[in-house]
Short mmCIF file of C-alpha atoms and ligand atoms in Angstrom, two decimals:
data_model
loop_
_atom_site.label_atom_id
_atom_site.label_comp_id
_atom_site.label_asym_id
_atom_site.label_seq_id
_atom_site.Cartn_x
_atom_site.Cartn_y
_atom_site.Cartn_z
CA MET A 193 12.87 -12.11 -53.66
CA PRO A 194 9.43 -12.80 -52.20
CA THR A 195 9.30 -12.09 -48.46
CA THR A 196 8.20 -14.54 -45.84
CA THR A 197 5.88 -13.95 -42.92
CA ARG A 198 4.42 -15.97 -40.07
CA ALA A 199 0.82 -17.13 -40.27
CA LEU A 200 -1.68 -19.62 -38.88
CA ALA A 201 -2.69 -22.34 -41.32
CA ALA A 202 -5.05 -25.30 -41.38
CA PRO A 203 -2.88 -28.07 -42.91
CA ALA A 204 -5.93 -30.07 -44.07
CA ALA A 205 -9.73 -29.99 -43.75
CA GLY A 206 -10.81 -29.92 -40.11
CA GLU A 207 -7.23 -30.07 -38.77
CA PRO A 208 -6.24 -27.62 -36.02
CA LEU A 209 -4.60 -24.41 -37.18
CA ALA A 210 -0.87 -24.14 -36.44
CA PRO A 211 1.90 -21.55 -36.98
CA VAL A 212 3.69 -21.71 -40.35
CA THR A 213 5.96 -19.57 -42.49
CA ILE A 214 4.44 -18.44 -45.80
CA GLU A 215 5.69 -16.42 -48.75
CA ARG A 216 4.15 -13.17 -49.87
CA ARG A 217 4.70 -12.03 -53.48
CA ASP A 218 7.11 -9.28 -54.54
CA LEU A 219 5.58 -5.84 -54.19
CA ARG A 220 4.06 -4.77 -57.53
CA PRO A 221 3.71 -1.11 -58.57
CA ASP A 222 0.07 -0.98 -57.39
CA ASP A 223 0.57 -3.09 -54.25
CA VAL A 224 0.38 -2.11 -50.60
CA ARG A 225 2.26 -4.04 -47.91
CA ILE A 226 0.28 -4.14 -44.68
CA GLU A 227 1.50 -5.01 -41.22
CA ILE A 228 -1.61 -6.71 -39.86
CA ALA A 229 -2.64 -5.90 -36.27
CA TYR A 230 -5.89 -7.87 -35.97
CA ALA A 231 -7.81 -10.45 -37.97
CA GLY A 232 -11.43 -11.28 -37.16
CA ILE A 233 -12.73 -14.85 -37.07
CA CYS A 234 -15.75 -15.10 -39.37
CA HIS A 235 -17.95 -18.20 -39.35
CA SER A 236 -17.06 -18.47 -43.06
CA ASP A 237 -13.43 -19.13 -42.04
CA ILE A 238 -14.64 -22.16 -40.10
CA HIS A 239 -16.92 -23.39 -42.89
CA GLN A 240 -13.96 -23.29 -45.29
CA ALA A 241 -11.24 -24.60 -42.94
CA ARG A 242 -13.54 -27.55 -42.22
CA GLU A 243 -14.40 -27.92 -45.90
CA GLU A 244 -18.14 -27.55 -45.27
CA TRP A 245 -18.71 -25.63 -48.51
CA GLY A 246 -17.08 -28.14 -50.85
CA SER A 247 -13.53 -28.75 -51.82
CA ALA A 248 -11.04 -26.23 -50.44
CA LEU A 249 -7.33 -25.39 -50.84
CA PHE A 250 -4.88 -26.55 -48.15
CA PRO A 251 -2.76 -25.52 -46.40
CA MET A 252 -5.22 -22.65 -45.79
CA VAL A 253 -4.49 -19.37 -44.03
CA PRO A 254 -8.01 -18.04 -43.34
CA GLY A 255 -8.94 -14.48 -42.45
CA HIS A 256 -10.86 -11.84 -44.39
CA GLU A 257 -11.41 -9.27 -41.67
CA ILE A 258 -8.02 -7.61 -41.71
CA ALA A 259 -6.95 -4.36 -40.03
CA GLY A 260 -3.45 -2.98 -39.89
CA THR A 261 -0.98 -0.32 -40.98
CA VAL A 262 0.64 0.32 -44.35
CA ILE A 263 4.40 -0.33 -44.17
CA GLU A 264 5.35 -0.10 -47.87
CA VAL A 265 3.71 1.03 -51.11
CA GLY A 266 4.51 0.27 -54.74
CA GLU A 267 5.66 3.13 -56.99
CA ALA A 268 2.25 3.59 -58.67
CA VAL A 269 0.16 3.62 -55.48
CA THR A 270 -1.77 6.88 -55.05
CA SER A 271 -4.50 6.20 -52.49
CA HIS A 272 -2.50 4.91 -49.50
CA SER A 273 0.74 5.94 -47.80
CA VAL A 274 3.09 4.40 -45.28
CA GLY A 275 1.58 4.77 -41.81
CA ASP A 276 -2.07 4.76 -42.97
CA ARG A 277 -4.52 2.62 -41.02
CA VAL A 278 -6.17 0.28 -43.49
CA GLY A 279 -8.35 -2.78 -43.86
CA VAL A 280 -8.83 -5.66 -46.28
CA GLY A 281 -12.02 -7.68 -46.56
CA CYS A 282 -13.14 -10.74 -48.50
CA MET A 283 -11.63 -9.90 -51.91
CA VAL A 284 -8.15 -9.04 -53.14
CA ASP A 285 -8.50 -8.84 -56.93
CA SER A 286 -10.91 -8.69 -59.88
CA CYS A 287 -10.66 -7.75 -63.57
CA GLY A 288 -11.54 -4.11 -62.85
CA GLU A 289 -13.12 -3.65 -66.27
CA CYS A 290 -16.32 -5.66 -66.53
CA GLU A 291 -19.86 -4.40 -66.00
CA MET A 292 -19.80 -5.57 -62.38
CA CYS A 293 -16.36 -4.17 -61.49
CA THR A 294 -17.15 -0.76 -62.99
CA THR A 295 -20.40 -0.49 -61.01
CA ASP A 296 -19.00 -1.28 -57.54
CA HIS A 297 -19.76 -4.99 -57.62
CA GLU A 298 -16.24 -6.42 -57.72
CA ASN A 299 -17.65 -9.31 -55.69
CA PHE A 300 -19.50 -10.37 -58.86
CA CYS A 301 -16.67 -9.78 -61.39
CA THR A 302 -17.61 -11.57 -64.60
CA GLU A 303 -13.97 -12.65 -65.13
CA LYS A 304 -12.92 -13.67 -61.63
CA THR A 305 -13.20 -12.25 -58.15
CA VAL A 306 -10.15 -13.42 -56.22
CA TRP A 307 -11.17 -14.16 -52.62
CA THR A 308 -8.76 -13.27 -49.84
CA TYR A 309 -7.97 -16.93 -49.13
CA ASN A 310 -8.95 -20.39 -50.33
CA ASP A 311 -8.58 -19.07 -53.88
CA THR A 312 -5.97 -18.54 -56.60
CA TYR A 313 -5.05 -15.47 -58.63
CA PRO A 314 -5.24 -15.83 -62.44
CA ASP A 315 -1.42 -16.24 -62.50
CA GLY A 316 -1.63 -19.21 -60.13
CA GLU A 317 -0.60 -17.44 -56.90
CA VAL A 318 -2.50 -18.95 -53.99
CA ALA A 319 -4.28 -16.31 -51.91
CA MET A 320 -3.48 -16.56 -48.19
CA GLY A 321 -5.59 -14.62 -45.71
CA GLY A 322 -5.27 -12.43 -42.68
CA TYR A 323 -4.29 -14.81 -39.87
CA SER A 324 -0.82 -13.58 -40.62
CA ARG A 325 1.56 -10.78 -39.68
CA GLU A 326 1.78 -9.28 -43.15
CA VAL A 327 -0.17 -9.23 -46.38
CA ILE A 328 0.34 -7.66 -49.80
CA VAL A 329 -2.79 -6.45 -51.57
CA ALA A 330 -3.47 -4.32 -54.68
CA GLU A 331 -4.43 -0.80 -53.56
CA ARG A 332 -7.88 -1.03 -55.18
CA PHE A 333 -8.85 -3.59 -52.52
CA VAL A 334 -7.40 -1.72 -49.55
CA LEU A 335 -9.87 0.33 -47.46
CA ARG A 336 -9.23 3.40 -45.30
CA ILE A 337 -10.05 2.91 -41.63
CA PRO A 338 -11.39 6.28 -40.48
CA ASP A 339 -9.92 8.03 -37.43
CA GLY A 340 -11.84 7.14 -34.33
CA LEU A 341 -12.22 3.47 -35.24
CA GLU A 342 -9.67 1.37 -33.35
CA LEU A 343 -8.13 -1.43 -35.40
CA ASP A 344 -9.37 -4.30 -33.21
CA VAL A 345 -13.03 -3.28 -33.40
CA ALA A 346 -12.74 -2.18 -37.03
CA ALA A 347 -11.42 -5.53 -38.33
CA PRO A 348 -14.81 -7.33 -38.19
CA LEU A 349 -16.44 -4.55 -40.17
CA LEU A 350 -14.49 -5.68 -43.25
CA CYS A 351 -16.75 -8.73 -43.62
CA ALA A 352 -19.47 -8.82 -40.95
CA GLY A 353 -20.08 -5.07 -41.19
CA VAL A 354 -20.34 -4.80 -44.96
CA THR A 355 -22.33 -8.03 -45.30
CA VAL A 356 -25.17 -6.62 -43.24
CA TYR A 357 -24.78 -2.98 -44.34
CA THR A 358 -25.25 -3.88 -48.03
CA PRO A 359 -28.80 -5.31 -47.75
CA LEU A 360 -29.88 -2.71 -45.18
CA ASP A 361 -28.76 0.00 -47.61
CA ARG A 362 -30.23 -1.73 -50.67
CA TRP A 363 -33.64 -2.12 -48.99
CA LYS A 364 -33.50 1.57 -47.95
CA ILE A 365 -33.78 0.89 -44.25
CA GLY A 366 -34.22 4.10 -42.25
CA ALA A 367 -36.52 5.88 -39.85
CA GLY A 368 -39.90 4.13 -39.87
CA SER A 369 -38.51 0.77 -41.03
CA SER A 370 -39.12 -2.32 -38.98
CA VAL A 371 -36.25 -4.84 -39.15
CA ALA A 372 -35.79 -8.29 -37.60
CA VAL A 373 -32.30 -9.70 -37.25
CA VAL A 374 -32.19 -13.50 -36.97
CA GLY A 375 -29.19 -14.76 -34.96
CA MET A 376 -27.06 -12.41 -32.90
CA GLY A 377 -23.51 -13.56 -33.57
CA GLY A 378 -20.81 -11.72 -35.51
CA LEU A 379 -22.98 -10.59 -38.44
CA GLY A 380 -26.14 -10.30 -36.35
CA HIS A 381 -24.76 -7.96 -33.71
CA MET A 382 -23.44 -5.63 -36.42
CA ALA A 383 -26.83 -5.76 -38.15
CA VAL A 384 -28.52 -4.62 -34.94
CA LYS A 385 -26.08 -1.74 -34.48
CA ILE A 386 -26.16 -0.58 -38.10
CA ALA A 387 -29.94 -0.90 -38.60
CA ALA A 388 -30.54 1.01 -35.35
CA ALA A 389 -28.06 3.72 -36.44
CA MET A 390 -29.99 3.98 -39.73
CA GLY A 391 -33.08 4.80 -37.65
CA ALA A 392 -34.94 1.48 -37.90
CA ASP A 393 -36.93 -0.20 -35.16
CA VAL A 394 -34.96 -3.42 -34.60
CA THR A 395 -36.08 -6.77 -33.16
CA VAL A 396 -33.63 -9.60 -32.51
CA LEU A 397 -34.84 -13.15 -33.11
CA SER A 398 -32.38 -15.31 -31.19
CA GLN A 399 -32.54 -18.94 -30.09
CA THR A 400 -32.87 -17.84 -26.45
CA THR A 401 -33.08 -14.53 -24.57
CA SER A 402 -29.66 -15.05 -22.96
CA LYS A 403 -28.15 -12.11 -24.88
CA GLU A 404 -31.15 -9.78 -24.53
CA GLU A 405 -29.36 -7.15 -22.45
CA ASP A 406 -26.58 -6.89 -25.03
CA GLY A 407 -29.07 -6.78 -27.90
CA ARG A 408 -30.89 -3.86 -26.33
CA SER A 409 -27.60 -2.07 -25.66
CA PHE A 410 -26.72 -2.50 -29.36
CA GLY A 411 -29.97 -0.70 -30.26
CA ALA A 412 -32.74 -3.34 -30.43
CA SER A 413 -36.14 -2.33 -29.07
CA ASP A 414 -37.34 -5.93 -28.79
CA TYR A 415 -35.60 -9.28 -28.31
CA ARG A 416 -37.41 -12.60 -28.75
CA ALA A 417 -36.53 -16.26 -28.40
CA THR A 418 -37.44 -18.44 -31.38
CA ALA A 419 -37.00 -21.72 -29.48
CA ASP A 420 -40.65 -22.14 -28.38
CA GLY A 421 -42.14 -20.99 -31.71
CA SER A 422 -44.87 -18.70 -30.34
CA VAL A 423 -43.00 -15.61 -31.53
CA PHE A 424 -43.81 -16.47 -35.15
CA LYS A 425 -47.52 -16.00 -34.41
CA GLU A 426 -47.06 -12.99 -32.14
CA LEU A 427 -44.97 -11.05 -34.67
CA ARG A 428 -46.83 -12.11 -37.82
CA GLY A 429 -46.90 -9.43 -40.55
CA ARG A 430 -44.67 -7.11 -38.57
CA PHE A 431 -41.41 -6.46 -40.49
CA ASP A 432 -40.26 -4.73 -43.66
CA LEU A 433 -37.09 -6.77 -43.63
CA VAL A 434 -35.96 -9.98 -41.95
CA LEU A 435 -32.19 -10.32 -42.14
CA ASN A 436 -31.21 -13.93 -41.53
CA THR A 437 -27.61 -14.42 -40.38
CA VAL A 438 -27.95 -18.04 -39.27
CA SER A 439 -25.70 -20.71 -40.78
CA ALA A 440 -28.01 -23.60 -39.84
CA ASP A 441 -31.35 -24.81 -41.30
CA VAL A 442 -34.05 -22.19 -40.71
CA PRO A 443 -37.88 -22.18 -41.03
CA LEU A 444 -38.06 -19.80 -44.00
CA ASP A 445 -41.86 -20.01 -44.30
CA ARG A 446 -42.23 -18.81 -40.74
CA TYR A 447 -39.89 -15.87 -41.34
CA LEU A 448 -41.79 -14.97 -44.53
CA GLY A 449 -44.93 -14.98 -42.40
CA MET A 450 -43.39 -12.28 -40.20
CA LEU A 451 -43.10 -9.86 -43.15
CA LYS A 452 -45.49 -7.11 -44.11
CA PRO A 453 -46.71 -7.36 -47.72
CA PHE A 454 -43.86 -6.51 -50.14
CA GLY A 455 -41.30 -7.19 -47.43
CA ALA A 456 -38.15 -9.24 -47.88
CA VAL A 457 -36.32 -12.03 -46.14
CA VAL A 458 -32.64 -11.54 -46.96
CA ASN A 459 -30.32 -14.45 -46.26
CA VAL A 460 -26.71 -13.71 -45.49
CA GLY A 461 -26.15 -16.83 -43.39
CA LEU A 462 -25.02 -19.66 -45.61
CA PRO A 463 -26.19 -23.09 -44.43
CA THR A 464 -24.66 -26.23 -45.85
CA ASN A 465 -27.98 -27.94 -46.61
CA PRO A 466 -30.52 -26.97 -49.28
CA GLN A 467 -33.50 -25.16 -47.69
CA GLN A 468 -37.21 -25.55 -48.44
CA VAL A 469 -39.83 -22.88 -48.96
CA ARG A 470 -43.54 -22.94 -49.87
CA ILE A 471 -44.19 -20.70 -52.85
CA GLY A 472 -47.50 -19.76 -51.22
CA SER A 473 -45.49 -17.98 -48.52
CA LEU A 474 -44.16 -15.66 -51.24
CA ILE A 475 -47.40 -15.18 -53.21
CA SER A 476 -49.38 -14.22 -50.16
CA GLY A 477 -48.22 -10.57 -49.81
CA ASP A 478 -45.87 -10.36 -52.83
CA LYS A 479 -42.90 -11.17 -50.65
CA VAL A 480 -39.25 -11.44 -51.60
CA LEU A 481 -36.85 -14.17 -50.59
CA THR A 482 -33.30 -13.31 -51.50
CA GLY A 483 -29.64 -13.48 -50.54
CA SER A 484 -26.81 -11.00 -50.32
CA ASN A 485 -23.07 -11.44 -50.79
CA ILE A 486 -20.72 -9.06 -48.88
CA GLY A 487 -20.56 -5.78 -50.86
CA GLY A 488 -18.37 -3.88 -53.31
CA ILE A 489 -15.31 -1.85 -52.39
CA ALA A 490 -17.03 1.56 -52.52
CA GLY A 491 -19.87 0.14 -50.42
CA THR A 492 -17.36 -1.21 -47.91
CA GLN A 493 -15.75 2.23 -47.60
CA ALA A 494 -19.21 3.82 -47.21
CA MET A 495 -19.96 1.33 -44.41
CA LEU A 496 -16.68 2.14 -42.61
CA ASP A 497 -17.38 5.86 -42.90
CA PHE A 498 -20.98 5.32 -41.69
CA CYS A 499 -19.78 3.36 -38.65
CA ALA A 500 -17.19 6.01 -37.75
CA GLU A 501 -19.75 8.79 -38.16
CA HIS A 502 -22.24 6.98 -35.89
CA GLY A 503 -19.63 5.85 -33.38
CA ILE A 504 -20.29 2.14 -33.89
CA ALA A 505 -17.92 -0.78 -34.33
CA ALA A 506 -17.78 -4.47 -33.50
CA THR A 507 -17.93 -5.79 -29.95
CA VAL A 508 -14.95 -8.12 -29.77
CA GLU A 509 -13.09 -10.65 -27.68
CA LYS A 510 -9.37 -10.28 -28.36
CA ILE A 511 -7.47 -13.57 -28.45
CA SER A 512 -3.94 -14.74 -29.04
CA ALA A 513 -2.81 -17.17 -31.73
CA ASP A 514 -2.85 -20.18 -29.40
CA GLN A 515 -6.56 -19.65 -28.65
CA VAL A 516 -7.77 -19.81 -32.25
CA ASN A 517 -8.77 -23.48 -32.33
CA ASP A 518 -10.82 -23.13 -29.14
CA ALA A 519 -12.36 -19.96 -30.55
CA TYR A 520 -13.53 -21.93 -33.61
CA ASP A 521 -15.39 -24.37 -31.34
CA ARG A 522 -16.89 -21.50 -29.37
CA VAL A 523 -18.18 -19.79 -32.53
CA VAL A 524 -19.84 -23.03 -33.63
CA ALA A 525 -21.44 -23.30 -30.17
CA SER A 526 -22.80 -19.69 -30.50
CA ASP A 527 -20.53 -18.81 -27.57
CA VAL A 528 -18.94 -15.61 -28.90
CA ARG A 529 -19.47 -12.06 -27.65
CA TYR A 530 -19.61 -11.08 -30.51
CA ARG A 531 -16.53 -11.48 -32.70
CA PHE A 532 -13.17 -13.00 -31.92
CA VAL A 533 -10.25 -10.97 -33.22
CA ILE A 534 -6.77 -12.45 -33.30
CA ASP A 535 -3.86 -10.27 -32.16
CA VAL A 536 -1.56 -11.52 -34.93
CA SER A 537 1.57 -10.24 -33.17
CA THR A 538 1.14 -13.34 -30.96
CA ILE A 539 1.79 -15.73 -33.86
CA PRO A 540 5.09 -17.19 -32.65
CA ASP A 541 8.39 -16.85 -34.50
CA GLU A 542 9.87 -19.97 -36.04
P1 NAP B 613 -21.86 -16.61 -35.90
O1 NAP B 613 -21.06 -15.58 -35.19
O2 NAP B 613 -21.69 -18.04 -35.58
O3 NAP B 613 -23.40 -16.17 -35.75
C1 NAP B 613 -24.47 -16.97 -36.18
C2 NAP B 613 -25.60 -16.88 -35.16
O4 NAP B 613 -26.65 -17.72 -35.63
C3 NAP B 613 -25.26 -17.43 -33.80
O5 NAP B 613 -24.65 -16.50 -32.96
C4 NAP B 613 -26.63 -17.82 -33.27
O6 NAP B 613 -27.29 -16.67 -32.78
C5 NAP B 613 -27.38 -18.26 -34.53
N1 NAP B 613 -27.40 -19.72 -34.66
C6 NAP B 613 -26.35 -20.58 -34.64
N2 NAP B 613 -26.76 -21.84 -34.77
C7 NAP B 613 -28.10 -21.80 -34.91
C8 NAP B 613 -29.11 -22.78 -35.08
N3 NAP B 613 -28.81 -24.09 -35.15
N4 NAP B 613 -30.38 -22.37 -35.20
C9 NAP B 613 -30.70 -21.06 -35.12
N5 NAP B 613 -29.78 -20.09 -34.94
C10 NAP B 613 -28.51 -20.45 -34.83
O7 NAP B 613 -21.58 -16.53 -37.46
P2 NAP B 613 -21.30 -15.25 -38.39
O8 NAP B 613 -19.83 -15.09 -38.55
O9 NAP B 613 -22.14 -14.13 -37.98
O10 NAP B 613 -21.78 -15.82 -39.80
C11 NAP B 613 -23.11 -16.24 -39.97
C12 NAP B 613 -23.30 -16.88 -41.32
O11 NAP B 613 -23.12 -15.91 -42.35
C13 NAP B 613 -22.31 -18.00 -41.67
O12 NAP B 613 -22.99 -18.99 -42.41
C14 NAP B 613 -21.31 -17.32 -42.55
O13 NAP B 613 -20.62 -18.21 -43.40
C15 NAP B 613 -22.21 -16.41 -43.33
N6 NAP B 613 -21.58 -15.26 -43.97
C16 NAP B 613 -22.11 -14.86 -45.13
C17 NAP B 613 -21.61 -13.74 -45.76
C18 NAP B 613 -22.25 -13.24 -47.02
O14 NAP B 613 -21.62 -12.51 -47.76
N7 NAP B 613 -23.49 -13.58 -47.26
C19 NAP B 613 -20.53 -13.05 -45.21
C20 NAP B 613 -20.02 -13.49 -44.00
C21 NAP B 613 -20.55 -14.60 -43.38
P3 NAP B 613 -28.22 -16.72 -31.48
O15 NAP B 613 -27.31 -17.24 -30.40
O16 NAP B 613 -28.61 -15.31 -31.32
O17 NAP B 613 -29.35 -17.62 -31.77
ZN1 ZN B 614 -16.74 -13.37 -43.38
#
């Protein structure tokens, strides 16, 4: 018999989230049953629960920043045991055999990456995410949370952490690199911490300087407001990498102007509208304009190990289940310091 668990679901696009009972599948031989402790609120949860990225599946249990403890393992599971502290990020299944899956890019599986929620498994099971007390996930998609990382501050690493770690690693950011982080929300604050831990000189480009003290404490050496526009002239030609975490329309030409020749603007923020760019902004200095999508499972584990080794994790505001709808509005208003994590034990019983 499938088991049931309590969760928070959006019944329809843009509707407030409310407690519900959902079914989790029977444990398969390679499955891990996780008692969830915390689930982070990613801006992507809001985009999907409000159907801002196109048609979505409802009722929806969002949540792809999951941290908890293993409470049961299937008979074939070898990499996790009962009692282990574990995490689950944005994906829960893939074919495991294609060129992408076998090279640590399960997020680009040529058959089908199954996302943690708002998606269906090939057999028709609807994936339900981490705003829930329990989840069952194939062991291949379950990460080890290293000792020293508490579960509440580790949860946001499973999406925000890996999403910024992947491009910083790919562009070989290290000592001597100059990095600008655009937007200091959930992804942005982790980008500042991780880039600084990699040895880079980090500048935050925020709408205002209201979070400057925090930015500097996370490791930034400079913190500028973009609102008046003069910063684009002052910091022209300055950066190897501009990592854009903003989910709204952004002046891409101006960010390209801030790069050194051969530098890159990497977009991880995912705005709803199409964006415009002048090709001349790319040709002048052989610049790169690109995007980056989370990361593979091995890369996610490498990020968790890197964060533990460098003593960094997310800065969070812990909330209870009844605060989630307000938290959504606060994220949209850029009023989050710097990631909300839901204590899922507060999801009420029936
Ligand atoms: P967030 O916490 O809301 O942070 C976004 C930050 O962008 C805000 O804190 C704010 O920073 C800045 N911002 C907001 N509105 C702005 C505007 N109108 N103009 C300029 N800056 C603005 O969101 P998040 O969870 O970090 O996610 C950011 C984006 O990344 C979302 O679109 C999300 O869907 C996407 N995402 C992508 C991936 C991926 O794999 N590529 C993974 C996860 C999330 P300041 O207050 O500092 O200006
Ligand atoms: Zn996310």
